[in-house]
């Protein structure tokens, strides 16, 4: 996989509930209610060593103080890569582990779509966070400010933001949620990632994660 095809680089999705960065997992400072370290938090370093293809990019706009480093960007296979960063506002745990100022990371595929010279990268339809919410019992209710922050939901029909972003996604009429579709490498387009009719005690409702 070439560096270009890997879609590496910092891209911020204005108007969505999240920031698209490079690849990995949401991290932050340890919860005040626990002494267990959170992977990626201050004092915990599990980074892989840099390779000849390591790349460091700077944030833009209000994230300009941040610098992100990926330890390997070429000759990738089925493997792990490390993403480390410096700068930014320390995570605010508050009553939740990731109350505010936490980093979320996405994995993207494809080339820069050319739509924003100041914020290059693949289109958001070709980026995915991973199956953090891939079953109805995760993530823990107290982990994030709200569960929408780890989904591809852009807005709800009754929210003020709905009219602003309605053309940027797909409205699922049964739930009235506006979703950002996902496009797979083979061209498959998944408009809604979670089955709104799913009921774990009724097999005929299908699977939860689409």
mmCIF file of C-alpha atoms in Angstrom:
data_model
loop_
_atom_site.group_PDB
_atom_site.id
_atom_site.type_symbol
_atom_site.label_atom_id
_atom_site.label_comp_id
_atom_site.label_asym_id
_atom_site.label_seq_id
_atom_site.Cartn_x
_atom_site.Cartn_y
_atom_site.Cartn_z
ATOM 1 C CA UNK A 1 0.000 0.000 0.000
ATOM 2 C CA UNK A 2 1.581 3.268 -1.027
ATOM 3 C CA UNK A 3 1.615 6.313 1.211
ATOM 4 C CA UNK A 4 -0.809 8.058 -1.131
ATOM 5 C CA UNK A 5 -3.247 5.164 -1.295
ATOM 6 C CA UNK A 6 -3.153 4.742 2.459
ATOM 7 C CA UNK A 7 -4.908 8.076 2.734
ATOM 8 C CA UNK A 8 -2.639 9.235 5.531
ATOM 9 C CA UNK A 9 -2.825 12.828 6.684
ATOM 10 C CA UNK A 10 -4.827 14.981 9.016
ATOM 11 C CA UNK A 11 -8.291 15.777 7.772
ATOM 12 C CA UNK A 12 -10.841 17.564 9.894
ATOM 13 C CA UNK A 13 -14.494 17.055 8.976
ATOM 14 C CA UNK A 14 -16.215 20.375 9.576
ATOM 15 C CA UNK A 15 -19.811 20.033 10.658
ATOM 16 C CA UNK A 16 -19.589 16.442 11.866
ATOM 17 C CA UNK A 17 -19.463 15.339 15.456
ATOM 18 C CA UNK A 18 -15.878 14.147 15.229
ATOM 19 C CA UNK A 19 -12.447 15.037 13.882
ATOM 20 C CA UNK A 20 -10.922 12.725 11.318
ATOM 21 C CA UNK A 21 -7.247 12.125 11.921
ATOM 22 C CA UNK A 22 -5.172 9.131 10.894
ATOM 23 C CA UNK A 23 -5.863 5.667 12.334
ATOM 24 C CA UNK A 24 -6.179 4.120 15.762
ATOM 25 C CA UNK A 25 -8.375 4.401 18.825
ATOM 26 C CA UNK A 26 -9.869 7.211 20.875
ATOM 27 C CA UNK A 27 -7.650 7.952 23.824
ATOM 28 C CA UNK A 28 -7.432 10.348 26.713
ATOM 29 C CA UNK A 29 -6.324 10.739 30.289
ATOM 30 C CA UNK A 30 -7.221 8.094 32.873
ATOM 31 C CA UNK A 31 -10.565 8.346 34.566
ATOM 32 C CA UNK A 32 -10.456 9.991 37.966
ATOM 33 C CA UNK A 33 -12.441 7.060 39.295
ATOM 34 C CA UNK A 34 -9.791 4.514 38.284
ATOM 35 C CA UNK A 35 -6.068 4.079 38.816
ATOM 36 C CA UNK A 36 -5.763 1.930 35.686
ATOM 37 C CA UNK A 37 -3.847 3.715 32.885
ATOM 38 C CA UNK A 38 -5.643 4.291 29.603
ATOM 39 C CA UNK A 39 -3.575 3.204 26.563
ATOM 40 C CA UNK A 40 -2.231 6.322 24.881
ATOM 41 C CA UNK A 41 -2.642 8.549 27.928
ATOM 42 C CA UNK A 42 0.173 10.516 29.541
ATOM 43 C CA UNK A 43 2.706 8.189 31.125
ATOM 44 C CA UNK A 44 1.807 5.209 28.933
ATOM 45 C CA UNK A 45 3.920 4.701 25.814
ATOM 46 C CA UNK A 46 3.365 1.579 23.714
ATOM 47 C CA UNK A 47 4.581 3.120 20.438
ATOM 48 C CA UNK A 48 6.243 0.942 17.817
ATOM 49 C CA UNK A 49 9.674 2.123 16.658
ATOM 50 C CA UNK A 50 9.772 4.484 13.664
ATOM 51 C CA UNK A 51 10.568 3.076 10.221
ATOM 52 C CA UNK A 52 12.111 4.706 7.152
ATOM 53 C CA UNK A 53 8.592 5.654 6.022
ATOM 54 C CA UNK A 54 7.536 7.369 9.268
ATOM 55 C CA UNK A 55 5.597 10.588 8.646
ATOM 56 C CA UNK A 56 4.810 13.538 10.911
ATOM 57 C CA UNK A 57 2.076 16.046 10.027
ATOM 58 C CA UNK A 58 0.905 19.183 11.791
ATOM 59 C CA UNK A 59 -2.655 20.012 12.716
ATOM 60 C CA UNK A 60 -4.474 22.947 11.174
ATOM 61 C CA UNK A 61 -6.735 25.688 12.411
ATOM 62 C CA UNK A 62 -7.543 25.295 16.091
ATOM 63 C CA UNK A 63 -5.473 22.089 16.124
ATOM 64 C CA UNK A 64 -2.345 23.807 14.787
ATOM 65 C CA UNK A 65 -0.438 23.145 18.019
ATOM 66 C CA UNK A 66 -0.682 19.373 17.481
ATOM 67 C CA UNK A 67 1.750 17.148 15.613
ATOM 68 C CA UNK A 68 0.870 13.556 14.677
ATOM 69 C CA UNK A 69 3.413 10.880 13.803
ATOM 70 C CA UNK A 70 2.695 7.542 12.099
ATOM 71 C CA UNK A 71 5.558 5.089 12.533
ATOM 72 C CA UNK A 72 5.057 3.356 9.152
ATOM 73 C CA UNK A 73 3.253 4.468 5.980
ATOM 74 C CA UNK A 74 4.519 2.142 3.208
ATOM 75 C CA UNK A 75 4.681 -1.623 2.668
ATOM 76 C CA UNK A 76 1.743 -2.068 5.012
ATOM 77 C CA UNK A 77 0.195 -5.490 5.482
ATOM 78 C CA UNK A 78 -2.166 -6.906 8.104
ATOM 79 C CA UNK A 79 -0.351 -5.318 11.022
ATOM 80 C CA UNK A 80 -0.347 -2.674 13.699
ATOM 81 C CA UNK A 81 0.963 0.868 13.264
ATOM 82 C CA UNK A 82 1.620 3.454 15.935
ATOM 83 C CA UNK A 83 0.152 6.949 15.966
ATOM 84 C CA UNK A 84 1.579 9.349 18.526
ATOM 85 C CA UNK A 85 0.986 13.041 19.010
ATOM 86 C CA UNK A 86 2.101 16.098 20.905
ATOM 87 C CA UNK A 87 0.348 19.353 21.725
ATOM 88 C CA UNK A 88 -3.331 20.044 22.057
ATOM 89 C CA UNK A 89 -5.530 20.619 25.068
ATOM 90 C CA UNK A 90 -5.298 17.945 27.791
ATOM 91 C CA UNK A 91 -8.290 15.623 27.975
ATOM 92 C CA UNK A 92 -11.045 16.755 30.318
ATOM 93 C CA UNK A 93 -12.313 13.655 32.094
ATOM 94 C CA UNK A 94 -14.924 15.369 34.284
ATOM 95 C CA UNK A 95 -17.572 12.812 35.205
ATOM 96 C CA UNK A 96 -16.653 10.695 32.180
ATOM 97 C CA UNK A 97 -13.377 9.311 30.936
ATOM 98 C CA UNK A 98 -13.560 11.319 27.696
ATOM 99 C CA UNK A 99 -15.680 14.312 28.642
ATOM 100 C CA UNK A 100 -13.976 16.770 26.262
ATOM 101 C CA UNK A 101 -10.756 17.351 24.289
ATOM 102 C CA UNK A 102 -10.176 13.693 23.490
ATOM 103 C CA UNK A 103 -8.598 12.463 20.247
ATOM 104 C CA UNK A 104 -10.574 10.227 17.918
ATOM 105 C CA UNK A 105 -8.833 8.527 15.018
ATOM 106 C CA UNK A 106 -10.117 7.233 11.728
ATOM 107 C CA UNK A 107 -8.703 4.901 9.103
ATOM 108 C CA UNK A 108 -9.260 6.100 5.550
ATOM 109 C CA UNK A 109 -8.640 4.673 2.106
ATOM 110 C CA UNK A 110 -8.108 6.389 -1.259
ATOM 111 C CA UNK A 111 -6.591 9.574 -2.589
ATOM 112 C CA UNK A 112 -7.189 13.204 -1.732
ATOM 113 C CA UNK A 113 -10.571 14.056 -3.273
ATOM 114 C CA UNK A 114 -9.458 17.615 -4.065
ATOM 115 C CA UNK A 115 -12.470 19.258 -2.414
ATOM 116 C CA UNK A 116 -10.505 21.236 0.165
ATOM 117 C CA UNK A 117 -6.927 22.284 -0.553
ATOM 118 C CA UNK A 118 -6.484 23.473 3.025
ATOM 119 C CA UNK A 119 -7.726 20.184 4.472
ATOM 120 C CA UNK A 120 -6.682 17.408 2.049
ATOM 121 C CA UNK A 121 -7.556 13.757 2.314
ATOM 122 C CA UNK A 122 -10.007 11.100 1.156
ATOM 123 C CA UNK A 123 -13.725 11.929 1.405
ATOM 124 C CA UNK A 124 -15.331 11.157 4.784
ATOM 125 C CA UNK A 125 -17.411 8.405 3.131
ATOM 126 C CA UNK A 126 -14.124 6.512 2.781
ATOM 127 C CA UNK A 127 -13.115 6.802 6.425
ATOM 128 C CA UNK A 128 -14.130 4.587 9.325
ATOM 129 C CA UNK A 129 -13.521 4.763 13.049
ATOM 130 C CA UNK A 130 -13.834 1.047 13.685
ATOM 131 C CA UNK A 131 -16.476 -1.057 15.376
ATOM 132 C CA UNK A 132 -16.422 0.714 18.745
ATOM 133 C CA UNK A 133 -20.212 0.613 18.870
ATOM 134 C CA UNK A 134 -20.589 -2.672 17.006
ATOM 135 C CA UNK A 135 -22.971 -4.196 19.521
ATOM 136 C CA UNK A 136 -25.902 -2.731 21.433
ATOM 137 C CA UNK A 137 -24.120 -2.935 24.798
ATOM 138 C CA UNK A 138 -21.012 -0.945 23.906
ATOM 139 C CA UNK A 139 -19.431 1.429 24.575
ATOM 140 C CA UNK A 140 -20.088 1.927 28.285
ATOM 141 C CA UNK A 141 -22.655 4.667 28.777
ATOM 142 C CA UNK A 142 -20.321 6.716 30.934
ATOM 143 C CA UNK A 143 -17.302 6.640 28.611
ATOM 144 C CA UNK A 144 -18.103 9.496 26.199
ATOM 145 C CA UNK A 145 -20.259 12.622 26.460
ATOM 146 C CA UNK A 146 -22.837 10.874 24.260
ATOM 147 C CA UNK A 147 -22.950 7.803 22.070
ATOM 148 C CA UNK A 148 -23.377 9.846 18.876
ATOM 149 C CA UNK A 149 -19.762 10.979 19.177
ATOM 150 C CA UNK A 150 -18.553 7.508 18.193
ATOM 151 C CA UNK A 151 -21.027 6.835 15.395
ATOM 152 C CA UNK A 152 -21.537 8.260 11.911
ATOM 153 C CA UNK A 153 -24.678 10.118 12.998
ATOM 154 C CA UNK A 154 -24.486 13.759 11.870
ATOM 155 C CA UNK A 155 -27.807 14.996 13.217
ATOM 156 C CA UNK A 156 -31.324 14.076 14.287
ATOM 157 C CA UNK A 157 -34.435 15.331 12.549
ATOM 158 C CA UNK A 158 -35.423 17.541 15.483
ATOM 159 C CA UNK A 159 -31.971 19.017 16.056
ATOM 160 C CA UNK A 160 -31.237 22.528 14.786
ATOM 161 C CA UNK A 161 -28.221 21.162 12.894
ATOM 162 C CA UNK A 162 -30.345 18.845 10.773
ATOM 163 C CA UNK A 163 -31.240 21.379 8.068
ATOM 164 C CA UNK A 164 -27.619 22.502 7.846
ATOM 165 C CA UNK A 165 -26.245 19.022 7.197
ATOM 166 C CA UNK A 166 -29.145 17.131 5.638
ATOM 167 C CA UNK A 167 -27.506 17.146 2.179
ATOM 168 C CA UNK A 168 -24.258 15.765 3.609
ATOM 169 C CA UNK A 169 -25.723 12.406 4.594
ATOM 170 C CA UNK A 170 -28.580 9.925 4.426
ATOM 171 C CA UNK A 171 -31.728 10.234 6.550
ATOM 172 C CA UNK A 172 -33.003 6.927 7.922
ATOM 173 C CA UNK A 173 -36.749 7.567 8.004
ATOM 174 C CA UNK A 174 -37.668 5.072 10.750
ATOM 175 C CA UNK A 175 -35.336 6.650 13.302
ATOM 176 C CA UNK A 176 -35.040 10.130 11.713
ATOM 177 C CA UNK A 177 -31.258 10.113 12.148
ATOM 178 C CA UNK A 178 -28.985 11.639 9.507
ATOM 179 C CA UNK A 179 -26.044 9.325 8.822
ATOM 180 C CA UNK A 180 -22.770 9.801 6.956
ATOM 181 C CA UNK A 181 -22.654 6.834 4.519
ATOM 182 C CA UNK A 182 -19.595 4.577 4.244
ATOM 183 C CA UNK A 183 -18.156 3.488 0.888
ATOM 184 C CA UNK A 184 -16.050 0.322 0.844
ATOM 185 C CA UNK A 185 -13.088 -0.275 -1.467
ATOM 186 C CA UNK A 186 -15.237 -2.496 -3.711
ATOM 187 C CA UNK A 187 -17.752 0.327 -4.158
ATOM 188 C CA UNK A 188 -20.364 -0.976 -1.717
ATOM 189 C CA UNK A 189 -22.206 1.930 -0.078
ATOM 190 C CA UNK A 190 -23.648 1.457 3.419
ATOM 191 C CA UNK A 191 -25.991 4.345 4.198
ATOM 192 C CA UNK A 192 -26.823 3.342 7.779
ATOM 193 C CA UNK A 193 -24.449 1.350 9.967
ATOM 194 C CA UNK A 194 -26.831 0.292 12.755
ATOM 195 C CA UNK A 195 -30.115 -1.554 12.199
ATOM 196 C CA UNK A 196 -32.843 0.650 13.760
ATOM 197 C CA UNK A 197 -35.235 -2.325 14.010
ATOM 198 C CA UNK A 198 -32.810 -4.614 15.811
ATOM 199 C CA UNK A 199 -34.203 -6.425 18.838
ATOM 200 C CA UNK A 200 -31.914 -9.033 20.450
ATOM 201 C CA UNK A 201 -34.865 -11.239 21.452
ATOM 202 C CA UNK A 202 -36.456 -11.267 17.977
ATOM 203 C CA UNK A 203 -34.179 -13.032 15.438
ATOM 204 C CA UNK A 204 -36.256 -11.827 12.492
ATOM 205 C CA UNK A 205 -35.110 -8.232 13.135
ATOM 206 C CA UNK A 206 -31.690 -9.164 11.741
ATOM 207 C CA UNK A 207 -28.273 -8.088 12.960
ATOM 208 C CA UNK A 208 -27.418 -4.961 14.915
ATOM 209 C CA UNK A 209 -24.246 -3.958 13.049
ATOM 210 C CA UNK A 210 -24.673 -3.453 9.306
#
